[in-house]
Coordinates of C-alpha atoms in Angstrom, one line a residue:
M1 CA -91.9 69.5 -32.9
K2 CA -92.1 68.0 -29.4
H3 CA -91.4 70.7 -26.8
P4 CA -89.1 69.5 -23.9
F5 CA -91.7 70.7 -21.4
D6 CA -94.8 69.4 -23.2
L7 CA -95.9 66.5 -21.0
Q8 CA -98.7 65.4 -23.4
A9 CA -96.2 65.2 -26.3
H10 CA -94.0 62.8 -24.3
L11 CA -97.0 60.7 -23.3
D12 CA -98.1 60.5 -26.9
E13 CA -94.7 59.3 -27.9
I14 CA -94.8 56.5 -25.3
Y15 CA -98.4 55.5 -26.3
A16 CA -97.5 55.4 -30.0
C17 CA -95.0 52.6 -29.5
Y18 CA -96.7 50.9 -26.5
P19 CA -98.5 48.0 -28.4
E20 CA -95.2 47.0 -30.0
A21 CA -93.0 47.4 -27.0
S22 CA -91.5 44.2 -25.7
R23 CA -90.7 43.7 -22.0
Q24 CA -87.1 44.5 -21.3
P25 CA -85.2 42.5 -18.7
V26 CA -85.4 44.1 -15.2
I27 CA -82.1 44.5 -13.5
G28 CA -82.2 44.9 -9.7
I29 CA -79.5 47.2 -8.4
T30 CA -78.5 47.1 -4.7
G31 CA -78.8 50.6 -3.3
N32 CA -76.1 52.3 -1.2
Y33 CA -77.0 53.6 2.3
D34 CA -75.9 56.8 3.9
D35 CA -77.4 59.4 6.2
L36 CA -80.7 57.5 6.6
T37 CA -81.0 57.4 2.8
S38 CA -80.9 54.7 0.2
K39 CA -79.2 56.1 -2.8
L40 CA -77.4 55.1 -6.0
G41 CA -74.9 56.7 -8.3
Q42 CA -76.4 57.6 -11.6
G43 CA -73.8 55.6 -13.6
Y44 CA -75.3 52.3 -12.5
Y45 CA -78.9 52.9 -13.6
K46 CA -78.0 54.9 -16.7
S47 CA -75.7 52.1 -17.8
V48 CA -78.4 49.6 -17.4
V49 CA -80.8 51.7 -19.5
A50 CA -78.1 52.2 -22.2
A51 CA -77.6 48.4 -22.3
G52 CA -81.3 47.8 -22.9
G53 CA -82.4 46.9 -19.4
V54 CA -84.8 48.4 -16.9
P55 CA -83.2 49.4 -13.6
L56 CA -84.9 48.7 -10.3
I57 CA -83.2 50.0 -7.1
I58 CA -83.2 47.5 -4.2
P59 CA -83.0 49.2 -0.8
P60 CA -81.0 47.4 1.9
I61 CA -83.7 45.5 3.7
A62 CA -83.0 42.0 5.2
D63 CA -86.7 41.1 5.4
K64 CA -87.1 37.6 3.8
D65 CA -90.5 38.3 2.2
T66 CA -89.1 41.5 0.7
I67 CA -86.1 39.8 -0.8
I68 CA -88.0 36.8 -2.1
N69 CA -90.6 39.0 -3.8
T70 CA -88.0 41.2 -5.2
L71 CA -86.2 38.2 -6.8
S72 CA -89.4 37.0 -8.3
R73 CA -89.7 40.3 -10.2
I74 CA -86.2 40.9 -11.5
D75 CA -84.2 39.1 -14.2
G76 CA -80.7 40.0 -13.2
L77 CA -78.9 41.4 -10.1
L78 CA -76.3 44.2 -10.0
L79 CA -74.4 44.5 -6.8
S80 CA -73.2 48.1 -6.5
G81 CA -70.1 49.6 -4.9
G82 CA -69.8 51.3 -1.5
A83 CA -68.4 51.0 1.9
D84 CA -66.4 48.1 3.4
H85 CA -67.9 44.9 4.7
N86 CA -67.8 44.0 8.3
P87 CA -65.1 41.3 8.6
L88 CA -67.0 39.5 11.2
W89 CA -69.1 38.0 8.4
A90 CA -66.0 36.1 7.4
G91 CA -65.1 35.2 11.0
E92 CA -62.3 37.8 11.1
D93 CA -61.5 40.5 13.6
P94 CA -61.3 44.0 12.2
S95 CA -58.0 45.3 11.0
P96 CA -56.8 48.7 12.4
K97 CA -56.8 49.9 8.8
L98 CA -60.4 48.8 8.1
G99 CA -62.4 51.7 6.6
G100 CA -66.0 52.7 7.3
I101 CA -68.4 49.7 7.2
N102 CA -72.0 49.8 6.3
A103 CA -74.0 47.7 8.7
E104 CA -77.3 48.3 6.8
R105 CA -76.1 46.7 3.6
D106 CA -74.1 43.6 4.6
L107 CA -76.8 41.1 5.6
P108 CA -79.4 42.1 2.9
E109 CA -76.8 41.9 0.1
L110 CA -75.3 38.6 1.3
L111 CA -78.8 37.1 1.5
I112 CA -80.0 38.4 -1.9
T113 CA -76.7 37.2 -3.5
R114 CA -77.1 33.7 -2.1
L115 CA -80.8 33.5 -3.1
A116 CA -80.2 34.9 -6.6
Y117 CA -77.4 32.2 -7.0
N118 CA -79.9 29.5 -6.0
R119 CA -82.2 30.7 -8.7
Q120 CA -79.4 30.8 -11.3
M121 CA -80.0 34.5 -11.8
P122 CA -77.3 36.5 -13.7
I123 CA -75.2 38.6 -11.3
L124 CA -72.7 41.3 -11.9
G125 CA -70.8 42.6 -8.9
I126 CA -68.9 45.9 -9.0
C127 CA -66.2 46.9 -6.5
R128 CA -67.9 46.2 -3.2
G129 CA -70.2 43.9 -5.2
I130 CA -67.4 41.5 -6.2
Q131 CA -66.4 41.4 -2.5
T132 CA -70.0 40.6 -1.6
M133 CA -69.9 37.7 -4.0
A134 CA -66.8 36.3 -2.5
L135 CA -68.0 36.6 1.1
A136 CA -71.4 35.1 0.3
F137 CA -69.7 31.8 -0.8
G138 CA -66.8 31.2 1.5
G139 CA -64.2 33.5 -0.1
K140 CA -62.0 36.0 1.7
V141 CA -61.7 39.8 1.4
R142 CA -58.4 41.5 2.2
Q143 CA -59.4 44.3 4.6
D144 CA -56.7 46.7 3.5
I145 CA -54.5 46.6 0.4
S146 CA -52.5 49.8 1.0
D147 CA -49.5 47.9 2.2
I148 CA -49.1 46.1 -1.1
A149 CA -46.2 47.7 -2.9
G150 CA -46.2 48.7 -6.6
M151 CA -49.6 50.5 -7.2
K152 CA -52.0 53.0 -5.9
H153 CA -55.5 51.6 -5.8
S154 CA -57.3 54.8 -4.7
Q155 CA -56.9 57.3 -7.5
D156 CA -57.1 61.0 -7.2
A157 CA -58.0 61.4 -10.9
D158 CA -61.6 61.7 -12.1
R159 CA -63.6 58.5 -12.0
S160 CA -63.9 58.4 -15.7
E161 CA -60.1 58.3 -16.1
P162 CA -58.4 54.8 -16.3
T163 CA -55.3 54.7 -14.1
H164 CA -53.9 51.2 -14.5
R165 CA -54.2 48.1 -16.5
V166 CA -55.5 44.6 -15.6
T167 CA -54.6 41.4 -17.4
L168 CA -57.5 39.2 -18.5
E169 CA -57.5 35.4 -18.7
R170 CA -57.9 34.3 -22.3
N171 CA -60.7 31.8 -21.6
S172 CA -62.8 34.1 -19.5
I173 CA -66.1 36.0 -20.0
L174 CA -64.2 39.3 -19.8
H175 CA -61.9 38.2 -22.6
Q176 CA -64.9 37.2 -24.7
I177 CA -66.6 40.6 -24.0
Y178 CA -63.6 42.8 -24.7
Q179 CA -61.5 40.6 -27.1
K180 CA -58.3 41.8 -25.5
E181 CA -55.8 40.6 -23.0
Q182 CA -55.4 43.8 -21.1
L183 CA -57.9 46.4 -20.1
A184 CA -57.4 50.0 -18.7
V185 CA -59.5 50.5 -15.6
N186 CA -60.1 53.0 -12.8
S187 CA -59.4 52.3 -9.2
F188 CA -60.7 53.8 -5.9
H189 CA -60.9 51.2 -3.2
H190 CA -58.7 49.9 -0.4
Q191 CA -60.3 46.4 -0.1
A192 CA -60.1 43.5 -2.6
V193 CA -60.9 39.8 -2.9
E194 CA -58.1 37.8 -1.5
E195 CA -59.5 34.3 -2.0
S196 CA -62.4 33.7 -4.5
G197 CA -63.8 30.6 -2.9
S198 CA -64.6 27.4 -4.8
K199 CA -67.6 28.8 -6.7
F200 CA -65.4 31.4 -8.5
R201 CA -62.2 31.6 -10.4
I202 CA -60.0 34.6 -10.7
V203 CA -59.9 35.9 -14.2
A204 CA -58.1 39.3 -14.0
R205 CA -55.3 40.8 -11.9
A206 CA -53.5 44.1 -11.6
A207 CA -49.7 44.2 -12.1
D208 CA -49.2 43.9 -8.3
G209 CA -51.4 40.8 -8.1
I210 CA -54.5 42.3 -6.7
V211 CA -57.6 40.4 -7.8
E212 CA -59.5 42.6 -10.3
A213 CA -62.2 40.1 -11.6
M214 CA -63.7 36.7 -11.0
E215 CA -66.4 34.6 -12.6
S216 CA -68.4 31.4 -11.8
T217 CA -66.7 28.0 -12.0
E218 CA -70.1 26.4 -12.3
Y219 CA -71.4 27.6 -15.7
K220 CA -73.5 30.3 -14.0
S221 CA -73.9 33.9 -15.3
M222 CA -71.9 35.4 -12.4
L223 CA -69.1 38.0 -12.9
G224 CA -67.5 40.4 -10.5
V225 CA -65.1 43.3 -11.3
Q226 CA -63.1 45.4 -8.9
W227 CA -63.2 48.6 -10.9
H228 CA -66.2 50.9 -11.7
P229 CA -67.2 50.3 -15.3
E230 CA -70.2 52.6 -15.0
C231 CA -67.8 55.5 -14.9
L232 CA -65.7 54.5 -17.8
E233 CA -66.2 55.2 -21.5
D234 CA -65.8 51.5 -22.4
G235 CA -67.7 50.2 -19.4
L236 CA -71.0 49.6 -21.3
P237 CA -70.1 46.1 -22.6
L238 CA -70.3 44.7 -19.1
F239 CA -73.8 46.0 -18.6
Q240 CA -74.7 44.7 -22.0
W241 CA -73.5 41.3 -21.0
L242 CA -75.6 41.4 -17.8
V243 CA -78.7 42.5 -19.8
R244 CA -78.2 39.7 -22.4
E245 CA -77.9 37.1 -19.7
A246 CA -80.9 38.5 -17.9
Q247 CA -82.9 38.3 -21.2
S248 CA -81.9 34.7 -21.6
Y249 CA -82.9 34.0 -18.0
R250 CA -86.3 35.7 -18.5
Q251 CA -86.9 33.8 -21.8
A252 CA -86.2 30.5 -20.1
H253 CA -88.6 31.3 -17.3
L254 CA -91.4 32.3 -19.6
L255 CA -90.9 29.1 -21.6
H256 CA -91.1 27.1 -18.4
D257 CA -94.5 28.7 -17.8
R258 CA -95.7 27.0 -21.0
V259 CA -93.9 23.7 -21.2
L260 CA -94.0 20.8 -18.8
T261 CA -90.6 19.8 -17.4
L262 CA -90.2 16.2 -16.4
D263 CA -87.0 14.5 -15.1
T264 CA -87.5 10.8 -15.7
H265 CA -85.2 9.4 -13.0
C266 CA -84.1 10.5 -9.6
D267 CA -83.0 8.5 -6.6
T268 CA -83.9 10.9 -3.8
P269 CA -85.7 8.1 -1.7
M270 CA -82.3 6.6 -1.1
F271 CA -81.8 9.4 1.4
F272 CA -85.0 8.8 3.4
P273 CA -83.0 6.9 6.1
Q274 CA -81.1 10.2 6.8
G275 CA -84.3 12.0 7.8
I276 CA -84.5 14.5 4.9
H277 CA -86.7 17.5 4.8
F278 CA -88.3 17.6 1.4
D279 CA -90.2 20.8 2.1
Q280 CA -87.0 22.7 2.7
R281 CA -83.8 23.4 0.9
D282 CA -82.1 20.3 2.3
S283 CA -78.3 20.1 1.7
K284 CA -78.4 16.3 1.9
I285 CA -80.5 15.9 -1.3
L286 CA -80.4 17.3 -4.8
V287 CA -84.2 17.2 -5.3
D288 CA -86.5 18.9 -2.9
L289 CA -89.5 21.2 -3.1
Q290 CA -87.4 24.4 -2.8
K291 CA -84.9 23.3 -5.5
M292 CA -87.6 22.2 -7.9
T293 CA -89.2 25.6 -7.5
E294 CA -85.9 27.5 -8.0
G295 CA -85.1 25.5 -11.1
R296 CA -88.7 25.7 -12.5
Q297 CA -89.0 21.9 -12.5
D298 CA -92.6 20.6 -12.8
A299 CA -92.2 16.9 -12.2
T300 CA -89.8 14.1 -11.4
I301 CA -90.1 10.3 -11.4
M302 CA -88.8 9.1 -8.0
V303 CA -87.7 5.5 -8.0
A304 CA -87.6 2.8 -5.4
Y305 CA -84.0 1.7 -6.0
L306 CA -83.3 -1.9 -4.9
P307 CA -79.6 -2.8 -4.8
Q308 CA -78.8 -6.2 -6.3
P309 CA -77.3 -8.5 -3.7
K310 CA -74.4 -10.7 -4.7
A311 CA -74.8 -14.5 -4.5
D312 CA -73.6 -14.7 -0.9
E313 CA -75.6 -11.7 0.3
S314 CA -79.2 -11.2 1.4
F315 CA -81.2 -8.2 0.2
T316 CA -82.2 -7.1 3.7
S317 CA -78.5 -6.8 4.6
K318 CA -78.1 -4.1 1.9
V319 CA -80.9 -1.7 2.9
A320 CA -81.2 0.6 5.9
F321 CA -84.8 -0.2 6.8
D322 CA -86.0 -3.3 8.6
V323 CA -88.1 -5.0 5.9
K324 CA -89.2 -8.5 5.0
G325 CA -87.8 -8.4 1.4
P326 CA -87.7 -6.4 -1.8
R327 CA -91.4 -6.0 -2.3
D328 CA -91.8 -4.8 1.3
Y329 CA -88.9 -2.4 0.8
A330 CA -90.4 -0.9 -2.4
D331 CA -93.8 -0.5 -0.6
L332 CA -92.1 1.3 2.3
I333 CA -90.4 3.8 -0.1
F334 CA -93.7 4.5 -1.9
N335 CA -95.4 4.9 1.5
K336 CA -92.8 7.5 2.5
I337 CA -93.2 9.4 -0.8
E338 CA -96.9 9.5 -0.3
E339 CA -96.4 10.8 3.3
I340 CA -94.2 13.6 2.0
V341 CA -96.8 14.5 -0.6
D342 CA -99.6 14.4 1.9
Q343 CA -97.7 16.7 4.2
N344 CA -97.1 19.2 1.4
R345 CA -100.4 18.7 -0.5
Q346 CA -100.7 22.5 -1.2
Y347 CA -97.5 22.3 -3.2
I348 CA -97.1 18.8 -4.7
S349 CA -99.2 15.8 -5.8
I350 CA -98.7 12.3 -7.0
A351 CA -99.2 11.9 -10.8
R352 CA -99.9 8.6 -12.6
T353 CA -100.8 9.8 -16.1
T354 CA -99.8 12.5 -18.5
N355 CA -103.2 14.1 -17.8
D356 CA -102.3 14.2 -14.1
L357 CA -99.0 16.0 -14.9
W358 CA -100.7 18.7 -16.9
I359 CA -103.6 19.2 -14.4
N360 CA -101.1 19.5 -11.6
K361 CA -99.1 22.1 -13.6
H362 CA -102.2 24.2 -14.3
R363 CA -103.1 24.0 -10.6
G364 CA -99.6 25.3 -9.7
L365 CA -98.5 21.9 -8.1
K366 CA -95.3 20.0 -8.6
S367 CA -95.7 16.3 -9.5
I368 CA -94.0 13.1 -8.3
M369 CA -94.4 9.9 -10.3
L370 CA -93.4 6.5 -9.0
G371 CA -91.0 4.0 -10.6
I372 CA -89.0 0.9 -9.6
E373 CA -85.3 0.5 -10.3
N374 CA -84.6 -3.2 -10.4
G375 CA -87.2 -5.9 -11.1
L376 CA -85.9 -7.7 -8.0
A377 CA -88.8 -5.8 -6.4
I378 CA -91.4 -8.3 -7.7
E379 CA -89.6 -11.2 -6.0
G380 CA -90.0 -13.6 -9.0
K381 CA -93.9 -13.3 -8.9
L382 CA -95.9 -11.9 -11.8
E383 CA -98.8 -11.0 -9.5
N384 CA -96.5 -8.5 -7.8
L385 CA -96.5 -6.5 -11.0
Q386 CA -100.3 -6.0 -10.6
H387 CA -99.6 -4.9 -7.0
F388 CA -97.2 -2.2 -8.1
A389 CA -99.4 -1.2 -11.0
D390 CA -102.2 -0.6 -8.5
R391 CA -99.7 1.6 -6.5
G392 CA -99.3 3.7 -9.6
I393 CA -95.8 3.0 -10.9
V394 CA -95.1 4.2 -14.5
Y395 CA -92.1 2.2 -15.2
M396 CA -89.8 -0.6 -13.9
T397 CA -86.1 -0.8 -14.7
L398 CA -85.7 -4.6 -15.3
C399 CA -82.3 -4.9 -13.6
H400 CA -79.6 -2.8 -11.9
N401 CA -75.9 -3.6 -11.4
G402 CA -75.7 -7.3 -11.6
D403 CA -77.9 -10.0 -13.2
N404 CA -81.2 -11.0 -11.7
D405 CA -83.9 -13.5 -12.6
I406 CA -85.4 -11.3 -15.3
C407 CA -82.3 -10.4 -17.4
D408 CA -78.6 -9.8 -17.5
S409 CA -77.1 -6.4 -16.6
A410 CA -74.7 -4.1 -18.4
S411 CA -72.6 -4.0 -15.2
R412 CA -71.2 -6.9 -13.1
S413 CA -72.8 -9.4 -15.4
V414 CA -71.7 -13.0 -15.6
N415 CA -74.2 -13.8 -18.4
T416 CA -76.5 -15.6 -16.1
Q417 CA -79.6 -15.5 -18.3
G418 CA -78.0 -15.0 -21.8
G419 CA -80.1 -11.9 -22.1
V420 CA -83.8 -11.8 -21.1
S421 CA -84.8 -15.1 -19.2
A422 CA -88.0 -17.0 -19.9
F423 CA -89.4 -15.5 -16.8
G424 CA -88.3 -12.1 -18.0
E425 CA -90.3 -12.6 -21.2
Q426 CA -93.4 -13.1 -19.0
V427 CA -92.5 -10.0 -17.0
I428 CA -92.3 -7.9 -20.1
R429 CA -95.6 -9.2 -21.5
E430 CA -97.3 -8.6 -18.2
M431 CA -95.9 -5.1 -18.0
N432 CA -97.3 -4.4 -21.5
R433 CA -100.7 -5.7 -20.3
L434 CA -100.7 -3.5 -17.2
G435 CA -99.4 -0.3 -19.0
I436 CA -96.1 -0.2 -17.1
L437 CA -93.2 1.0 -19.2
V438 CA -90.3 -1.4 -19.8
D439 CA -87.1 0.5 -18.8
M440 CA -83.9 -1.0 -20.1
S441 CA -81.4 1.4 -18.5
H442 CA -78.7 -0.8 -16.8
A443 CA -79.5 -3.8 -19.0
G444 CA -76.9 -5.6 -21.1
E445 CA -77.0 -5.3 -24.9
K446 CA -78.4 -8.8 -25.4
S447 CA -81.1 -8.1 -22.8
F448 CA -81.8 -4.8 -24.5
Y449 CA -82.4 -6.3 -27.9
D450 CA -84.4 -9.2 -26.5
A451 CA -86.7 -6.8 -24.8
L452 CA -87.2 -4.8 -28.0
D453 CA -88.2 -8.1 -29.7
I454 CA -90.5 -9.2 -26.9
S455 CA -92.3 -5.9 -26.1
T456 CA -95.4 -5.0 -28.1
Q457 CA -95.1 -1.4 -26.9
P458 CA -92.2 1.1 -27.1
I459 CA -89.6 0.7 -24.4
V460 CA -87.6 3.4 -22.6
C461 CA -84.1 4.0 -21.2
S462 CA -84.9 6.3 -18.4
H463 CA -81.3 7.4 -17.7
S464 CA -78.7 6.4 -20.3
S465 CA -76.2 8.4 -22.3
S466 CA -74.2 7.7 -25.5
R467 CA -71.4 5.1 -25.7
A468 CA -69.9 6.8 -28.8
L469 CA -69.0 9.8 -26.5
C470 CA -68.2 7.8 -23.4
D471 CA -67.3 4.2 -23.7
H472 CA -69.1 2.7 -20.8
P473 CA -71.2 -0.5 -20.9
R474 CA -74.1 1.4 -19.2
N475 CA -74.4 3.7 -22.2
L476 CA -76.2 3.0 -25.4
T477 CA -74.4 2.3 -28.7
D478 CA -75.6 4.2 -31.8
D479 CA -77.0 0.9 -33.1
Q480 CA -79.0 0.5 -29.9
M481 CA -80.3 4.0 -30.2
R482 CA -81.4 3.5 -33.8
A483 CA -83.1 0.2 -32.9
L484 CA -84.9 1.9 -30.0
A485 CA -86.1 4.8 -32.1
A486 CA -87.3 2.4 -34.8
K487 CA -89.6 0.8 -32.3
G488 CA -90.9 4.2 -31.1
G489 CA -88.9 4.3 -27.8
V490 CA -87.0 7.0 -26.0
A491 CA -83.5 7.4 -24.4
Q492 CA -83.2 9.9 -21.7
T493 CA -79.7 11.4 -21.4
T494 CA -78.4 11.1 -17.9
I495 CA -75.9 13.4 -16.1
Y496 CA -73.8 10.9 -14.1
N497 CA -70.2 12.0 -14.5
G498 CA -68.9 8.6 -15.3
F499 CA -71.4 8.1 -18.1
L500 CA -70.5 11.5 -19.7
R501 CA -66.7 11.4 -19.7
T502 CA -64.1 8.7 -19.4
D503 CA -61.7 11.2 -17.8
G504 CA -62.0 14.5 -15.9
M505 CA -65.0 16.4 -14.7
A506 CA -68.0 16.5 -16.9
T507 CA -70.1 19.7 -17.1
I508 CA -73.4 20.8 -18.5
L509 CA -71.7 21.1 -21.9
D510 CA -71.0 17.4 -21.9
V511 CA -74.7 16.7 -21.1
I512 CA -75.7 18.8 -24.1
A513 CA -73.1 17.0 -26.3
H514 CA -74.6 13.6 -25.3
L515 CA -78.2 14.9 -25.9
E516 CA -77.3 16.3 -29.3
H517 CA -75.5 13.1 -30.3
A518 CA -78.7 11.2 -29.4
I519 CA -80.7 13.7 -31.5
Q520 CA -78.4 13.2 -34.4
V521 CA -78.7 9.4 -34.2
M522 CA -82.3 9.0 -33.1
G523 CA -84.1 12.2 -34.1
I524 CA -85.7 14.8 -31.9
D525 CA -88.8 12.6 -31.1
H526 CA -86.8 10.0 -29.1
V527 CA -84.7 11.9 -26.6
G528 CA -85.1 13.5 -23.1
L529 CA -83.4 14.0 -19.7
G530 CA -83.2 11.6 -16.8
T531 CA -80.8 13.2 -14.3
D532 CA -80.1 10.4 -11.8
F533 CA -80.0 13.1 -9.1
D534 CA -79.3 11.6 -5.7
G535 CA -78.0 8.5 -7.5
D536 CA -74.6 10.2 -8.0
G537 CA -76.0 12.3 -10.9
G538 CA -75.1 16.0 -11.2
V539 CA -72.4 18.0 -12.8
P540 CA -71.3 21.7 -12.7
G541 CA -74.1 23.7 -14.4
L542 CA -76.6 20.9 -13.6
A543 CA -75.8 20.1 -10.0
D544 CA -79.3 19.7 -8.6
S545 CA -82.9 20.5 -9.4
S546 CA -82.4 24.2 -8.9
E547 CA -80.1 24.3 -11.9
L548 CA -82.4 22.7 -14.4
I549 CA -83.3 26.1 -15.8
N550 CA -79.7 26.2 -17.1
F551 CA -80.5 23.2 -19.3
T552 CA -83.3 25.2 -20.9
R553 CA -81.0 28.2 -21.4
Q554 CA -78.5 26.0 -23.2
L555 CA -81.3 24.7 -25.5
L556 CA -82.5 28.2 -26.2
A557 CA -78.9 29.3 -27.0
R558 CA -78.8 26.6 -29.6
R559 CA -82.0 27.8 -31.1
Y560 CA -84.2 24.8 -30.4
S561 CA -87.9 25.6 -31.0
E562 CA -90.4 25.6 -28.2
Q563 CA -92.0 22.5 -29.6
D564 CA -88.7 20.7 -29.7
I565 CA -87.8 21.8 -26.2
Q566 CA -91.1 20.4 -24.9
K567 CA -90.2 17.1 -26.6
I568 CA -86.8 17.0 -24.9
W569 CA -88.3 18.2 -21.5
G570 CA -90.5 15.1 -21.2
G571 CA -92.9 15.4 -24.1
N572 CA -91.4 12.3 -25.9
F573 CA -91.4 10.3 -22.7
M574 CA -95.0 11.3 -21.9
R575 CA -96.0 10.2 -25.5
V576 CA -94.6 6.7 -24.9
M577 CA -96.1 6.6 -21.4
A578 CA -99.5 7.5 -22.8
I579 CA -99.2 4.7 -25.5
A580 CA -98.4 2.1 -22.8
Q581 CA -101.3 3.2 -20.6
D582 CA -103.8 3.5 -23.4
K583 CA -103.0 -0.1 -24.5
K584 CA -103.2 -1.7 -21.0
Q585 CA -105.8 -4.4 -20.6

């Protein structure tokens, strides 16, 4: 029998199971601060252990390197309770009834909350923690709630004793966890969330209207409660929720270490005239180096988008830069991309082949590939295709909104060419010869089928969703999808709201629905993701590159295999790209 004070017996027990032990998710818990000491109530860390996680106490330190390194080593964040927040963080003057504040905690916890949010990390806020979440994202905390009639919110009873009930919203995480509409909770606080801010919605209130819980409005794993579940007999399910979400988060990160994640269409160069900072987290753009890192995105295809002028317009009048014409404009965009890459060469590189993509990943570099959106760029000259092939483009979208000299568009078309023009047929054959993928996103149906007949190699739709789910001419019909798959091509689901839903706001769930419809129609070998970020793409849950890890978590939750996830995350597109490049002459 193992003696309680026999150290070797305890070590032997650990070593006996060590080879089979799996890594449990690490939950960082913000520590309280008092009397020159960082400390934590035992209920927090014991509840994390009981839920299957590993607790790690985070001291209140605002040092940026400490916070960033801490976040890289944890899988979930628990914001613990404690003293009041300084109202100056919300731009308010202190109320006479304000309690004791904790200057050591405010800034570190607000910073780590914002940075964890940017990384899509699961967060559970308890008491002060829910208030931290609100303050971090533009919400408001009521400094004192003692003047609200009807209930006492600072109980004299033991912390393990529930003293009032809260009502849960039926379609909330809390309702899913507890499967009930009311929950008995404890209460010892005199502050509460007054306004949740846009990133959260209120999902539980006390009888007197005090906010008792809120959760993310953006399909993130973020939940805050006003009570102290670590002290209650039925509090464990909340910690189990956090640990499950942290396990999913960790699983997705480990998968991203192995698979290569490629977004096949973004329009970030459209924002170059605004003086973007690609090396920073720039609020003007949805794709930058910081967001790609946070979302664990390896690569993106950045396009030179050329707006199609109307009959009475000139191209130069529609672009911000002073250029001679479409070819000059595309060259200017590619020059600027190359400048950005050169300035950040320790983090990012241009890729032109699938081998380049994998080599960059193994070197720890992000990749940018080049594409053209609108064949207007070649100015009606086949020799310009050779010019852009030499620059390294991997695909050209034959048209955009409006017909051009190559083919008719799905949008604003007047059936100028009756499909693909005679010149357009030459363009497709030359693209085949040069190993440039033919992209038929934006093309009308007749143009699409003409291109399938003309091309000797598989074609792609770099950012197109399903018309069966959203009746928009830019989307592909099921017949188009089947024809595309039969010729070996791929259709990359896009996340432009108007191509996902005909009414209301689309979300990440709509993106998954379109993807799964495409899989059902075409098969797993012919699908992928082309976000259209910075071209009005982005929905709650997939709002920018930092949120792409959420896409993987959705796939894992639906039990897709690692092999299939790699196919979806660019493997299919890379296969077609390799075919085109291998057959070039």
